[in-house]
Structures are given as structure tokens and as C-alpha cells.
One Martini backbone bead per residue (centre of mass of N, CA, C, O) as a GRO file, in nm:
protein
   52
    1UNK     BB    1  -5.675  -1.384  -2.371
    2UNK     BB    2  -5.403  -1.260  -2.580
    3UNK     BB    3  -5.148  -1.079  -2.442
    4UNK     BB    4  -4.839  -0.897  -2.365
    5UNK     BB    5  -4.928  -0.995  -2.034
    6UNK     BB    6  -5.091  -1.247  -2.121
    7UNK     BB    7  -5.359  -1.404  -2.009
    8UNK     BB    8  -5.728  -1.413  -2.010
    9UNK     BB    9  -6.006  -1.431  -1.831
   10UNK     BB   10  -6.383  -1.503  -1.862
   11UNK     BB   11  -6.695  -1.427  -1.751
   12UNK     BB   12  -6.973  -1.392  -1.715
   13UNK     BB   13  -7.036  -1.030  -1.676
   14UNK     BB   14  -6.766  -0.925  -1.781
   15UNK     BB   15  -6.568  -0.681  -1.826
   16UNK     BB   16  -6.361  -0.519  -2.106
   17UNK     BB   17  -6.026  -0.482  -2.255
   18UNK     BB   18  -5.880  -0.525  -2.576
   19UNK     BB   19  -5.593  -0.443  -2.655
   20UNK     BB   20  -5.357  -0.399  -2.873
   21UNK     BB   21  -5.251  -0.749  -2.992
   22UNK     BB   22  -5.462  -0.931  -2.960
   23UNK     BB   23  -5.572  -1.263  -2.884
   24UNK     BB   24  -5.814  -1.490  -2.938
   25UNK     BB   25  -5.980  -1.754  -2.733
   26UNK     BB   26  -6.181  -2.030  -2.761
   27UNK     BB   27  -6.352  -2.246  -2.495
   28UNK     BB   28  -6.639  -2.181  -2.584
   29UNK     BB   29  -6.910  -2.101  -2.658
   30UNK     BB   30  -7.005  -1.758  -2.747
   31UNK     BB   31  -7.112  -1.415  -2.655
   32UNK     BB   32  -7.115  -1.072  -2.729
   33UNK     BB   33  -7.034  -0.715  -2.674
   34UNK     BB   34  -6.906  -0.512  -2.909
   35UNK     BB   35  -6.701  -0.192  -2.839
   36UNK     BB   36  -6.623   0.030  -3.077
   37UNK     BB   37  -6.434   0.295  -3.246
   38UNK     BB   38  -6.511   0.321  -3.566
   39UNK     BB   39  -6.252   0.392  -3.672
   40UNK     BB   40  -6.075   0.161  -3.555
   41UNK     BB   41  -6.252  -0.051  -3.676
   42UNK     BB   42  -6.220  -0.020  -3.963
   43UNK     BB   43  -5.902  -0.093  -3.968
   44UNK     BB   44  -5.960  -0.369  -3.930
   45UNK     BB   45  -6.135  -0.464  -4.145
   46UNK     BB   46  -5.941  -0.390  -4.357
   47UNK     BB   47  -5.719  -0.551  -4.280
   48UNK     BB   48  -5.839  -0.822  -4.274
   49UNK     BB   49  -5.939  -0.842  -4.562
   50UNK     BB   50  -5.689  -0.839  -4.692
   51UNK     BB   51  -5.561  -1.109  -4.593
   52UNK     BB   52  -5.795  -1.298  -4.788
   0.00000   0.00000   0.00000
């Protein structure tokens, strides 16, 4: 993960929190569990939307 404070790496396993302006970059395959709170999620998938 890319965020304003550098580079952040995670292993299968590990607890993560993911502040706003992160950039993400898959280094290989992966699936993941994401929890967000649906007001905050809903207005990111808005954005996403405009965007294409």
C-alpha cells in the first residue's frame, strides 16, 4: 500500500487499516476481507463511479 507516509507491505494474516489518500498495488495475487463504514464506503464508490 501506498500512502502519504511511504510504502506499507502486508503478509497473509495481518490486520491492516488503510487511512484516506492510500494508493493500493497488488505485488501478486491476493483476496482479502474489507471492513468499512457503509456512509464513508458509499461516498468512495460514488467518486469511483464518476470517475469512468
Amino acid at each position: 500500500m501506498v500512502t502519504k507516509d511511504g510504502e506499507e507491505i502486508y503478509e497473509a494474516g495481518q490486520a491492516f487499516y488503510w487511512p484516506p489518500g492510500h494508493a493500493p498495488v497488488a505485488l501478486e495475487d491476493c483476496e482479502y476481507v474489507d471492513f468499512s463504514p457503509t456512509e464513508a464506503f458509499t461516498s468512495v464508490l460514488e467518486h469511483i463511479k464518476a470517475q469512468g
